[in-house]
Amino acid sequence: MADAVTMEKIVSLCKRRGFVFPSSEIYGGLGSSYDYGHYGVLLKDNIKQRWLQAMVQERDDIVALDSSIILHSDVWQASGHVGGFSDPLVDCKFCKKRYRADHLEDAQCGQRPSKRPGEASDCDLTEARQFNLMFETRVGALEETGVPVYLRPETAQGIFINFKNVAGIARRKPPFGIAQVGKSFRNEITPGNFIFRTLEFEQMEMEFFVPPAEADEWYRYWVDERFAWHRRYGIRESHLRIRPHDDDELSHYSSATSDIEYLFPIGWSELEGVANRGDFDLTAHTNASGTKLEWVEQDGSRYTPHVIEPALGVNRSMLAFLVDAYDEEVVAERDRTVLRLHPQLAPVKAAVLPLIGKNEDMTGRARKLYEELRQVISVEYDDGGQIGRRYRRQDEIGTPYALTIDDQTLEDDTITIRERDSLAQERISIARAREHLLDRLAEPWSSPKVASLLP
Ligand code: ATP
């Protein structure tokens, strides 16, 4: 078993197998921007689906929303983002590198990577300046007359401003939630670390509106619920922890926040945030817009609900799943790299492989099975090259099962099913392959990787 999963190994696998490419590569690349290839799209999509399943489909107290990326500029004034969504920035006048003043402890000096910025004698850091993270653009044809607007830095505000619309027609009373998945944009100062922090990313956010007296209880509920979601899809408990924010770390709007952290190759870092935002947002938008965003009881009494928000990045979640799944082992004296992804997240659920790619009886049977299976799940057909190579390719993209059509298939209508994690092989009837596979995919799964902490 591998003991150290480095970011380099993940980046290399992602490029080699077409999960993630550096963006604008043929023009020299654009820092902190990535493009997602076929398997990256499928994996990201599965993460979003599993989130929506847990947050909307399996509940009767949360509904979905898809709000605009570009909203009225006043939204961002009211939310405090125009005035306050900024990071403190310092520049080194000597090496020209730029750092977040609050992240100097974790940064490397541009000249001497073994030191922190400011520690070497040549370092010449400026005073910290505030730098707003929102990307600004314009609506309108003319540069001079266009109205300035922002690309949203979070999806949450689109939910708050729709509170009245949704509460009015969703026939739900607090506690109830609104969930949204969509792109957000931040002009991050110190990008890097692959898809951990990028200029554009997808967020899965849910705002849960509750009577004020129930806010603490629901906050604790959502911290536990979200922790359980990461475990449900295979993240090892040894690599997950809950870190409550200290008082001096809390955002201006929050009375309590906990980060669910994952042990990434860069160390323990925020994977998801769960915040008790109080009535800050609904009150701010009520005051700024003049529209009352409040709950009116049948007896006419009214109150502003408090909000609990779990917020998770799709791309950061994908990185955590990839790191947690990445494994290397030696099998029959050969190195094997395998992504031990939860079957429900795996981009491809099964590969259909004729043992001899040039044997038309085998390829015919294999294609028929493949065409039957692809109607219900994501499957791949591959008849090119040695069977061992084809298995290894599927292992590297995390395909949990391989179905092989061989000589014996032609005699007795059976095929082998090979399991990615244990490498166990079993013969099953081709007629029952679909049912068998669907049953296997639905079985509980937990990571077979050892629960050792990364160095
Ligand atoms: P960080 O401290 O890492 O900058 P944050 O506390 O600003 O994150 P939130 O505003 O709470 O992040 O956003 C919620 C989630 O969105 C984060 O937990 C993370 O998963 C994701 N996220 C935030 N910024 C980025 C980014 N630039 N790139 C990728 N994912 C991000």
Short mmCIF file of N, CA and C in Angstrom, two decimals, residues 249-396:
data_model
loop_
_atom_site.label_atom_id
_atom_site.label_comp_id
_atom_site.label_asym_id
_atom_site.label_seq_id
_atom_site.Cartn_x
_atom_site.Cartn_y
_atom_site.Cartn_z
N GLU A 249 -11.87 34.22 14.74
CA GLU A 249 -11.85 33.76 13.34
C GLU A 249 -13.20 33.93 12.67
N LEU A 250 -14.25 34.09 13.49
CA LEU A 250 -15.62 34.06 12.94
C LEU A 250 -15.86 35.23 12.00
N SER A 251 -16.61 34.99 10.91
CA SER A 251 -17.00 36.07 10.01
C SER A 251 -17.94 37.01 10.77
N HIS A 252 -18.06 38.24 10.26
CA HIS A 252 -18.87 39.25 10.95
C HIS A 252 -20.32 38.78 11.12
N TYR A 253 -20.80 37.91 10.21
CA TYR A 253 -22.20 37.52 10.24
C TYR A 253 -22.47 36.27 11.08
N SER A 254 -21.39 35.62 11.54
CA SER A 254 -21.61 34.28 12.08
C SER A 254 -21.42 34.22 13.59
N SER A 255 -22.33 33.49 14.27
CA SER A 255 -22.16 33.31 15.70
C SER A 255 -21.44 32.00 15.99
N ALA A 256 -21.41 31.09 15.03
CA ALA A 256 -20.65 29.85 15.18
C ALA A 256 -20.37 29.27 13.80
N THR A 257 -19.17 28.78 13.60
CA THR A 257 -18.81 28.13 12.33
C THR A 257 -17.91 26.95 12.66
N SER A 258 -18.10 25.85 11.95
CA SER A 258 -17.16 24.74 12.05
C SER A 258 -16.70 24.38 10.64
N ASP A 259 -15.42 24.14 10.51
CA ASP A 259 -14.93 23.61 9.24
C ASP A 259 -14.87 22.09 9.37
N ILE A 260 -15.32 21.42 8.32
CA ILE A 260 -15.03 19.99 8.22
C ILE A 260 -13.73 19.93 7.43
N GLU A 261 -12.68 19.46 8.07
CA GLU A 261 -11.36 19.49 7.43
C GLU A 261 -10.98 18.09 6.94
N TYR A 262 -10.19 18.08 5.86
CA TYR A 262 -9.66 16.83 5.33
C TYR A 262 -8.14 16.92 5.36
N LEU A 263 -7.51 15.78 5.57
CA LEU A 263 -6.05 15.75 5.58
C LEU A 263 -5.55 15.66 4.14
N PHE A 264 -5.51 16.82 3.46
CA PHE A 264 -5.00 16.89 2.09
C PHE A 264 -3.47 16.72 2.13
N PRO A 265 -2.84 16.48 0.96
CA PRO A 265 -1.37 16.42 0.96
C PRO A 265 -0.73 17.72 1.46
N ILE A 266 -1.47 18.84 1.43
CA ILE A 266 -0.93 20.11 1.95
C ILE A 266 -1.21 20.26 3.45
N GLY A 267 -1.74 19.23 4.07
CA GLY A 267 -2.06 19.29 5.51
C GLY A 267 -3.55 19.43 5.73
N TRP A 268 -3.95 19.46 7.01
CA TRP A 268 -5.38 19.59 7.34
C TRP A 268 -5.90 20.92 6.79
N SER A 269 -6.93 20.89 5.97
CA SER A 269 -7.47 22.12 5.38
C SER A 269 -8.98 22.01 5.25
N GLU A 270 -9.61 23.19 5.15
CA GLU A 270 -11.08 23.22 5.05
C GLU A 270 -11.56 22.49 3.81
N LEU A 271 -12.51 21.57 4.06
CA LEU A 271 -13.18 20.91 2.95
C LEU A 271 -14.56 21.54 2.79
N GLU A 272 -15.25 21.69 3.91
CA GLU A 272 -16.60 22.26 3.90
C GLU A 272 -16.75 23.16 5.13
N GLY A 273 -17.54 24.21 5.00
CA GLY A 273 -17.82 25.07 6.15
C GLY A 273 -19.29 24.97 6.54
N VAL A 274 -19.56 24.92 7.84
CA VAL A 274 -20.95 24.95 8.30
C VAL A 274 -21.07 26.14 9.25
N ALA A 275 -21.94 27.11 8.88
CA ALA A 275 -22.00 28.36 9.65
C ALA A 275 -23.41 28.62 10.16
N ASN A 276 -23.47 29.15 11.37
CA ASN A 276 -24.72 29.70 11.89
C ASN A 276 -24.69 31.19 11.56
N ARG A 277 -25.45 31.61 10.53
CA ARG A 277 -25.37 33.00 10.05
C ARG A 277 -26.38 33.90 10.75
N GLY A 278 -27.11 33.37 11.71
CA GLY A 278 -28.11 34.18 12.42
C GLY A 278 -29.11 34.77 11.45
N ASP A 279 -29.56 36.02 11.74
CA ASP A 279 -30.53 36.65 10.84
C ASP A 279 -29.84 37.71 9.98
N PHE A 280 -28.50 37.65 9.95
CA PHE A 280 -27.73 38.70 9.28
C PHE A 280 -28.20 38.94 7.84
N ASP A 281 -28.30 37.89 7.05
CA ASP A 281 -28.54 38.07 5.61
C ASP A 281 -29.96 38.53 5.32
N LEU A 282 -30.94 37.88 5.94
CA LEU A 282 -32.33 38.28 5.65
C LEU A 282 -32.58 39.70 6.14
N THR A 283 -31.98 40.06 7.28
CA THR A 283 -32.16 41.43 7.78
C THR A 283 -31.48 42.43 6.85
N ALA A 284 -30.27 42.12 6.41
CA ALA A 284 -29.53 43.04 5.54
C ALA A 284 -30.31 43.28 4.24
N HIS A 285 -30.85 42.21 3.65
CA HIS A 285 -31.59 42.38 2.38
C HIS A 285 -32.95 43.04 2.61
N THR A 286 -33.55 42.81 3.77
CA THR A 286 -34.81 43.50 4.08
C THR A 286 -34.54 45.00 4.17
N ASN A 287 -33.50 45.37 4.90
CA ASN A 287 -33.18 46.79 5.07
C ASN A 287 -32.82 47.46 3.75
N ALA A 288 -32.05 46.76 2.92
CA ALA A 288 -31.56 47.40 1.69
C ALA A 288 -32.62 47.43 0.60
N SER A 289 -33.47 46.40 0.54
CA SER A 289 -34.42 46.31 -0.59
C SER A 289 -35.80 46.87 -0.22
N GLY A 290 -36.11 46.93 1.06
CA GLY A 290 -37.44 47.36 1.47
C GLY A 290 -38.46 46.24 1.40
N THR A 291 -38.04 45.05 0.95
CA THR A 291 -38.94 43.88 0.94
C THR A 291 -38.72 43.08 2.22
N LYS A 292 -39.80 42.83 2.94
CA LYS A 292 -39.65 42.12 4.22
C LYS A 292 -39.39 40.64 3.98
N LEU A 293 -38.21 40.18 4.36
CA LEU A 293 -37.88 38.76 4.23
C LEU A 293 -38.04 38.16 5.62
N GLU A 294 -39.26 37.78 5.91
CA GLU A 294 -39.55 37.26 7.26
C GLU A 294 -40.62 36.18 7.14
N TRP A 295 -40.84 35.51 8.25
CA TRP A 295 -41.85 34.45 8.27
C TRP A 295 -43.06 34.94 9.06
N VAL A 296 -44.26 34.79 8.46
CA VAL A 296 -45.47 35.23 9.14
C VAL A 296 -46.27 33.98 9.54
N GLU A 297 -46.50 33.83 10.83
CA GLU A 297 -47.27 32.69 11.33
C GLU A 297 -48.76 32.90 11.04
N GLN A 298 -49.53 31.82 11.17
CA GLN A 298 -50.96 31.95 10.89
C GLN A 298 -51.66 32.93 11.81
N ASP A 299 -51.16 33.06 13.05
CA ASP A 299 -51.78 34.01 13.98
C ASP A 299 -51.32 35.45 13.73
N GLY A 300 -50.52 35.66 12.68
CA GLY A 300 -50.09 37.01 12.33
C GLY A 300 -48.76 37.41 12.95
N SER A 301 -48.26 36.62 13.91
CA SER A 301 -46.96 36.97 14.49
C SER A 301 -45.87 36.72 13.44
N ARG A 302 -44.80 37.49 13.53
CA ARG A 302 -43.76 37.38 12.51
C ARG A 302 -42.36 37.37 13.12
N TYR A 303 -41.42 36.77 12.41
CA TYR A 303 -40.01 36.80 12.86
C TYR A 303 -39.10 36.60 11.65
N THR A 304 -37.85 37.02 11.83
CA THR A 304 -36.84 36.78 10.78
C THR A 304 -36.15 35.46 11.10
N PRO A 305 -36.26 34.48 10.23
CA PRO A 305 -35.62 33.19 10.53
C PRO A 305 -34.10 33.33 10.64
N HIS A 306 -33.49 32.46 11.43
CA HIS A 306 -32.02 32.36 11.44
C HIS A 306 -31.62 31.31 10.41
N VAL A 307 -30.36 31.39 10.00
CA VAL A 307 -29.93 30.55 8.87
C VAL A 307 -28.71 29.71 9.25
N ILE A 308 -28.80 28.42 8.97
CA ILE A 308 -27.65 27.52 9.10
C ILE A 308 -27.22 27.16 7.68
N GLU A 309 -25.91 27.31 7.41
CA GLU A 309 -25.43 27.10 6.04
C GLU A 309 -24.30 26.09 5.97
N PRO A 310 -24.53 24.92 5.38
CA PRO A 310 -23.41 24.07 4.98
C PRO A 310 -23.00 24.44 3.55
N ALA A 311 -21.68 24.70 3.35
CA ALA A 311 -21.19 25.12 2.03
C ALA A 311 -19.97 24.31 1.65
N LEU A 312 -20.08 23.61 0.52
CA LEU A 312 -19.00 22.71 0.07
C LEU A 312 -18.65 23.00 -1.38
N GLY A 313 -17.35 23.02 -1.69
CA GLY A 313 -16.92 23.17 -3.08
C GLY A 313 -16.91 21.82 -3.78
N VAL A 314 -17.49 21.77 -4.97
CA VAL A 314 -17.51 20.50 -5.74
C VAL A 314 -16.08 20.07 -6.06
N ASN A 315 -15.28 21.05 -6.51
CA ASN A 315 -13.93 20.73 -6.97
C ASN A 315 -13.05 20.31 -5.80
N ARG A 316 -13.23 20.98 -4.65
CA ARG A 316 -12.44 20.62 -3.47
C ARG A 316 -12.87 19.25 -2.96
N SER A 317 -14.15 18.97 -3.06
CA SER A 317 -14.66 17.66 -2.67
C SER A 317 -14.08 16.59 -3.60
N MET A 318 -14.02 16.91 -4.89
CA MET A 318 -13.45 15.95 -5.85
C MET A 318 -11.99 15.67 -5.51
N LEU A 319 -11.25 16.73 -5.13
CA LEU A 319 -9.84 16.53 -4.77
C LEU A 319 -9.73 15.62 -3.55
N ALA A 320 -10.59 15.83 -2.55
CA ALA A 320 -10.55 14.99 -1.35
C ALA A 320 -10.87 13.54 -1.72
N PHE A 321 -11.87 13.33 -2.56
CA PHE A 321 -12.21 11.95 -2.95
C PHE A 321 -11.05 11.30 -3.73
N LEU A 322 -10.40 12.09 -4.59
CA LEU A 322 -9.29 11.53 -5.37
C LEU A 322 -8.12 11.15 -4.46
N VAL A 323 -7.78 12.07 -3.53
CA VAL A 323 -6.65 11.80 -2.63
C VAL A 323 -6.96 10.59 -1.77
N ASP A 324 -8.18 10.54 -1.26
CA ASP A 324 -8.55 9.44 -0.37
C ASP A 324 -8.57 8.10 -1.11
N ALA A 325 -8.86 8.17 -2.41
CA ALA A 325 -9.01 6.94 -3.20
C ALA A 325 -7.70 6.45 -3.79
N TYR A 326 -6.74 7.36 -3.97
CA TYR A 326 -5.51 7.01 -4.68
C TYR A 326 -4.73 5.95 -3.91
N ASP A 327 -4.33 4.89 -4.61
CA ASP A 327 -3.56 3.84 -3.95
C ASP A 327 -2.60 3.22 -4.95
N GLU A 328 -1.50 2.72 -4.40
CA GLU A 328 -0.53 1.99 -5.23
C GLU A 328 -0.22 0.68 -4.54
N GLU A 329 -0.07 -0.37 -5.31
CA GLU A 329 0.32 -1.64 -4.71
C GLU A 329 1.07 -2.46 -5.74
N VAL A 330 1.71 -3.50 -5.25
CA VAL A 330 2.40 -4.40 -6.17
C VAL A 330 1.59 -5.68 -6.24
N VAL A 331 1.19 -6.04 -7.46
CA VAL A 331 0.41 -7.27 -7.66
C VAL A 331 1.16 -8.13 -8.67
N ALA A 332 1.46 -9.35 -8.28
CA ALA A 332 2.21 -10.27 -9.13
C ALA A 332 3.44 -9.58 -9.72
N GLU A 333 4.18 -8.93 -8.82
CA GLU A 333 5.43 -8.24 -9.15
C GLU A 333 5.27 -7.07 -10.11
N ARG A 334 4.05 -6.59 -10.25
CA ARG A 334 3.86 -5.40 -11.10
C ARG A 334 3.20 -4.31 -10.27
N ASP A 335 3.60 -3.06 -10.55
CA ASP A 335 2.98 -1.94 -9.84
C ASP A 335 1.58 -1.72 -10.35
N ARG A 336 0.69 -1.46 -9.43
CA ARG A 336 -0.68 -1.14 -9.83
C ARG A 336 -1.08 0.16 -9.16
N THR A 337 -1.58 1.12 -9.94
CA THR A 337 -2.16 2.33 -9.37
C THR A 337 -3.65 2.17 -9.49
N VAL A 338 -4.35 2.45 -8.39
CA VAL A 338 -5.79 2.23 -8.42
C VAL A 338 -6.50 3.36 -7.67
N LEU A 339 -7.61 3.79 -8.23
CA LEU A 339 -8.45 4.77 -7.53
C LEU A 339 -9.57 3.99 -6.86
N ARG A 340 -9.50 3.91 -5.53
CA ARG A 340 -10.53 3.16 -4.80
C ARG A 340 -11.68 4.11 -4.46
N LEU A 341 -12.38 4.53 -5.51
CA LEU A 341 -13.52 5.44 -5.33
C LEU A 341 -14.75 4.67 -4.92
N HIS A 342 -15.62 5.31 -4.16
CA HIS A 342 -16.91 4.71 -3.87
C HIS A 342 -17.61 4.40 -5.20
N PRO A 343 -18.15 3.19 -5.36
CA PRO A 343 -18.77 2.84 -6.65
C PRO A 343 -19.80 3.87 -7.13
N GLN A 344 -20.48 4.52 -6.19
CA GLN A 344 -21.49 5.50 -6.64
C GLN A 344 -20.85 6.78 -7.16
N LEU A 345 -19.58 6.99 -6.87
CA LEU A 345 -18.89 8.17 -7.38
C LEU A 345 -18.07 7.86 -8.63
N ALA A 346 -17.69 6.60 -8.79
CA ALA A 346 -16.80 6.22 -9.90
C ALA A 346 -17.37 6.70 -11.23
N PRO A 347 -16.53 7.33 -12.06
CA PRO A 347 -17.03 7.86 -13.35
C PRO A 347 -17.61 6.75 -14.23
N VAL A 348 -16.97 5.58 -14.22
CA VAL A 348 -17.45 4.45 -15.03
C VAL A 348 -17.71 3.30 -14.06
N LYS A 349 -18.87 2.68 -14.15
CA LYS A 349 -19.22 1.64 -13.17
C LYS A 349 -18.67 0.27 -13.57
N ALA A 350 -18.58 0.03 -14.88
CA ALA A 350 -18.07 -1.27 -15.32
C ALA A 350 -17.47 -1.14 -16.72
N ALA A 351 -16.42 -1.95 -16.95
CA ALA A 351 -15.82 -2.01 -18.28
C ALA A 351 -16.19 -3.36 -18.88
N VAL A 352 -16.55 -3.36 -20.14
CA VAL A 352 -16.87 -4.62 -20.83
C VAL A 352 -15.71 -4.90 -21.79
N LEU A 353 -15.04 -6.04 -21.56
CA LEU A 353 -13.79 -6.29 -22.27
C LEU A 353 -13.79 -7.66 -22.94
N PRO A 354 -13.75 -7.72 -24.27
CA PRO A 354 -13.55 -9.02 -24.92
C PRO A 354 -12.08 -9.41 -24.73
N LEU A 355 -11.83 -10.64 -24.27
CA LEU A 355 -10.45 -11.05 -23.96
C LEU A 355 -9.53 -10.86 -25.16
N ILE A 356 -10.00 -11.30 -26.32
CA ILE A 356 -9.20 -11.13 -27.54
C ILE A 356 -9.93 -10.14 -28.44
N GLY A 357 -9.32 -8.98 -28.60
CA GLY A 357 -9.98 -7.89 -29.30
C GLY A 357 -10.24 -8.17 -30.77
N LYS A 358 -9.52 -9.16 -31.31
CA LYS A 358 -9.70 -9.43 -32.75
C LYS A 358 -10.67 -10.59 -32.99
N ASN A 359 -11.17 -11.19 -31.93
CA ASN A 359 -12.09 -12.31 -32.09
C ASN A 359 -13.52 -11.78 -32.20
N GLU A 360 -14.10 -11.91 -33.39
CA GLU A 360 -15.40 -11.27 -33.63
C GLU A 360 -16.54 -11.87 -32.81
N ASP A 361 -16.41 -13.17 -32.49
CA ASP A 361 -17.45 -13.77 -31.64
C ASP A 361 -17.44 -13.08 -30.27
N MET A 362 -16.22 -12.88 -29.77
CA MET A 362 -16.10 -12.23 -28.44
C MET A 362 -16.52 -10.76 -28.50
N THR A 363 -16.05 -10.04 -29.51
CA THR A 363 -16.40 -8.60 -29.57
C THR A 363 -17.90 -8.42 -29.78
N GLY A 364 -18.49 -9.33 -30.56
CA GLY A 364 -19.94 -9.22 -30.80
C GLY A 364 -20.72 -9.39 -29.51
N ARG A 365 -20.36 -10.41 -28.72
CA ARG A 365 -21.04 -10.66 -27.44
C ARG A 365 -20.80 -9.49 -26.48
N ALA A 366 -19.55 -9.00 -26.50
CA ALA A 366 -19.19 -7.92 -25.57
C ALA A 366 -19.97 -6.65 -25.90
N ARG A 367 -20.03 -6.33 -27.20
CA ARG A 367 -20.75 -5.08 -27.57
C ARG A 367 -22.23 -5.18 -27.23
N LYS A 368 -22.79 -6.37 -27.40
CA LYS A 368 -24.20 -6.54 -27.09
C LYS A 368 -24.44 -6.29 -25.59
N LEU A 369 -23.56 -6.86 -24.77
CA LEU A 369 -23.69 -6.65 -23.32
C LEU A 369 -23.50 -5.17 -22.96
N TYR A 370 -22.50 -4.58 -23.60
CA TYR A 370 -22.22 -3.15 -23.34
C TYR A 370 -23.44 -2.29 -23.69
N GLU A 371 -24.04 -2.58 -24.84
CA GLU A 371 -25.19 -1.76 -25.26
C GLU A 371 -26.40 -1.96 -24.34
N GLU A 372 -26.49 -3.14 -23.76
CA GLU A 372 -27.58 -3.38 -22.80
C GLU A 372 -27.32 -2.58 -21.50
N LEU A 373 -26.06 -2.64 -21.03
CA LEU A 373 -25.73 -2.01 -19.75
C LEU A 373 -25.75 -0.48 -19.80
N ARG A 374 -25.34 0.07 -20.96
CA ARG A 374 -25.20 1.53 -21.01
C ARG A 374 -26.54 2.25 -20.94
N GLN A 375 -27.62 1.49 -21.07
CA GLN A 375 -28.93 2.13 -20.92
C GLN A 375 -29.23 2.46 -19.47
N VAL A 376 -28.55 1.77 -18.55
CA VAL A 376 -28.85 2.03 -17.14
C VAL A 376 -27.69 2.62 -16.34
N ILE A 377 -26.46 2.36 -16.76
CA ILE A 377 -25.32 2.91 -16.01
C ILE A 377 -24.22 3.33 -16.98
N SER A 378 -23.22 4.04 -16.41
CA SER A 378 -22.09 4.48 -17.22
C SER A 378 -21.10 3.33 -17.37
N VAL A 379 -20.97 2.81 -18.59
CA VAL A 379 -20.06 1.68 -18.84
C VAL A 379 -19.14 2.00 -20.01
N GLU A 380 -18.04 1.27 -20.10
CA GLU A 380 -17.12 1.47 -21.22
C GLU A 380 -16.86 0.15 -21.90
N TYR A 381 -16.70 0.21 -23.22
CA TYR A 381 -16.30 -0.97 -24.00
C TYR A 381 -14.88 -0.72 -24.45
N ASP A 382 -14.01 -1.73 -24.30
CA ASP A 382 -12.62 -1.55 -24.73
C ASP A 382 -12.09 -2.87 -25.27
N ASP A 383 -11.71 -2.86 -26.56
CA ASP A 383 -11.14 -4.10 -27.12
C ASP A 383 -9.71 -3.89 -27.61
N GLY A 384 -9.08 -2.78 -27.19
CA GLY A 384 -7.73 -2.47 -27.73
C GLY A 384 -6.61 -2.85 -26.80
N GLY A 385 -5.66 -3.66 -27.28
CA GLY A 385 -4.45 -3.96 -26.50
C GLY A 385 -4.62 -5.14 -25.56
N GLN A 386 -3.51 -5.41 -24.85
CA GLN A 386 -3.50 -6.57 -23.94
C GLN A 386 -4.51 -6.38 -22.82
N ILE A 387 -5.07 -7.50 -22.36
CA ILE A 387 -6.12 -7.41 -21.33
C ILE A 387 -5.57 -6.78 -20.05
N GLY A 388 -4.30 -7.10 -19.71
CA GLY A 388 -3.70 -6.55 -18.48
C GLY A 388 -3.65 -5.02 -18.53
N ARG A 389 -3.28 -4.51 -19.69
CA ARG A 389 -3.22 -3.05 -19.88
C ARG A 389 -4.60 -2.42 -19.72
N ARG A 390 -5.58 -3.12 -20.28
CA ARG A 390 -6.96 -2.59 -20.20
C ARG A 390 -7.46 -2.58 -18.76
N TYR A 391 -7.13 -3.64 -18.00
CA TYR A 391 -7.52 -3.65 -16.58
C TYR A 391 -6.86 -2.49 -15.85
N ARG A 392 -5.56 -2.27 -16.14
CA ARG A 392 -4.84 -1.22 -15.40
C ARG A 392 -5.41 0.16 -15.69
N ARG A 393 -5.82 0.34 -16.94
CA ARG A 393 -6.41 1.63 -17.31
C ARG A 393 -7.71 1.85 -16.50
N GLN A 394 -8.51 0.82 -16.41
CA GLN A 394 -9.77 0.94 -15.66
C GLN A 394 -9.50 1.14 -14.17
N ASP A 395 -8.45 0.45 -13.65
CA ASP A 395 -8.09 0.64 -12.22
C ASP A 395 -7.76 2.11 -11.97
N GLU A 396 -7.05 2.72 -12.90
CA GLU A 396 -6.60 4.11 -12.69
C GLU A 396 -7.74 5.12 -12.78
#
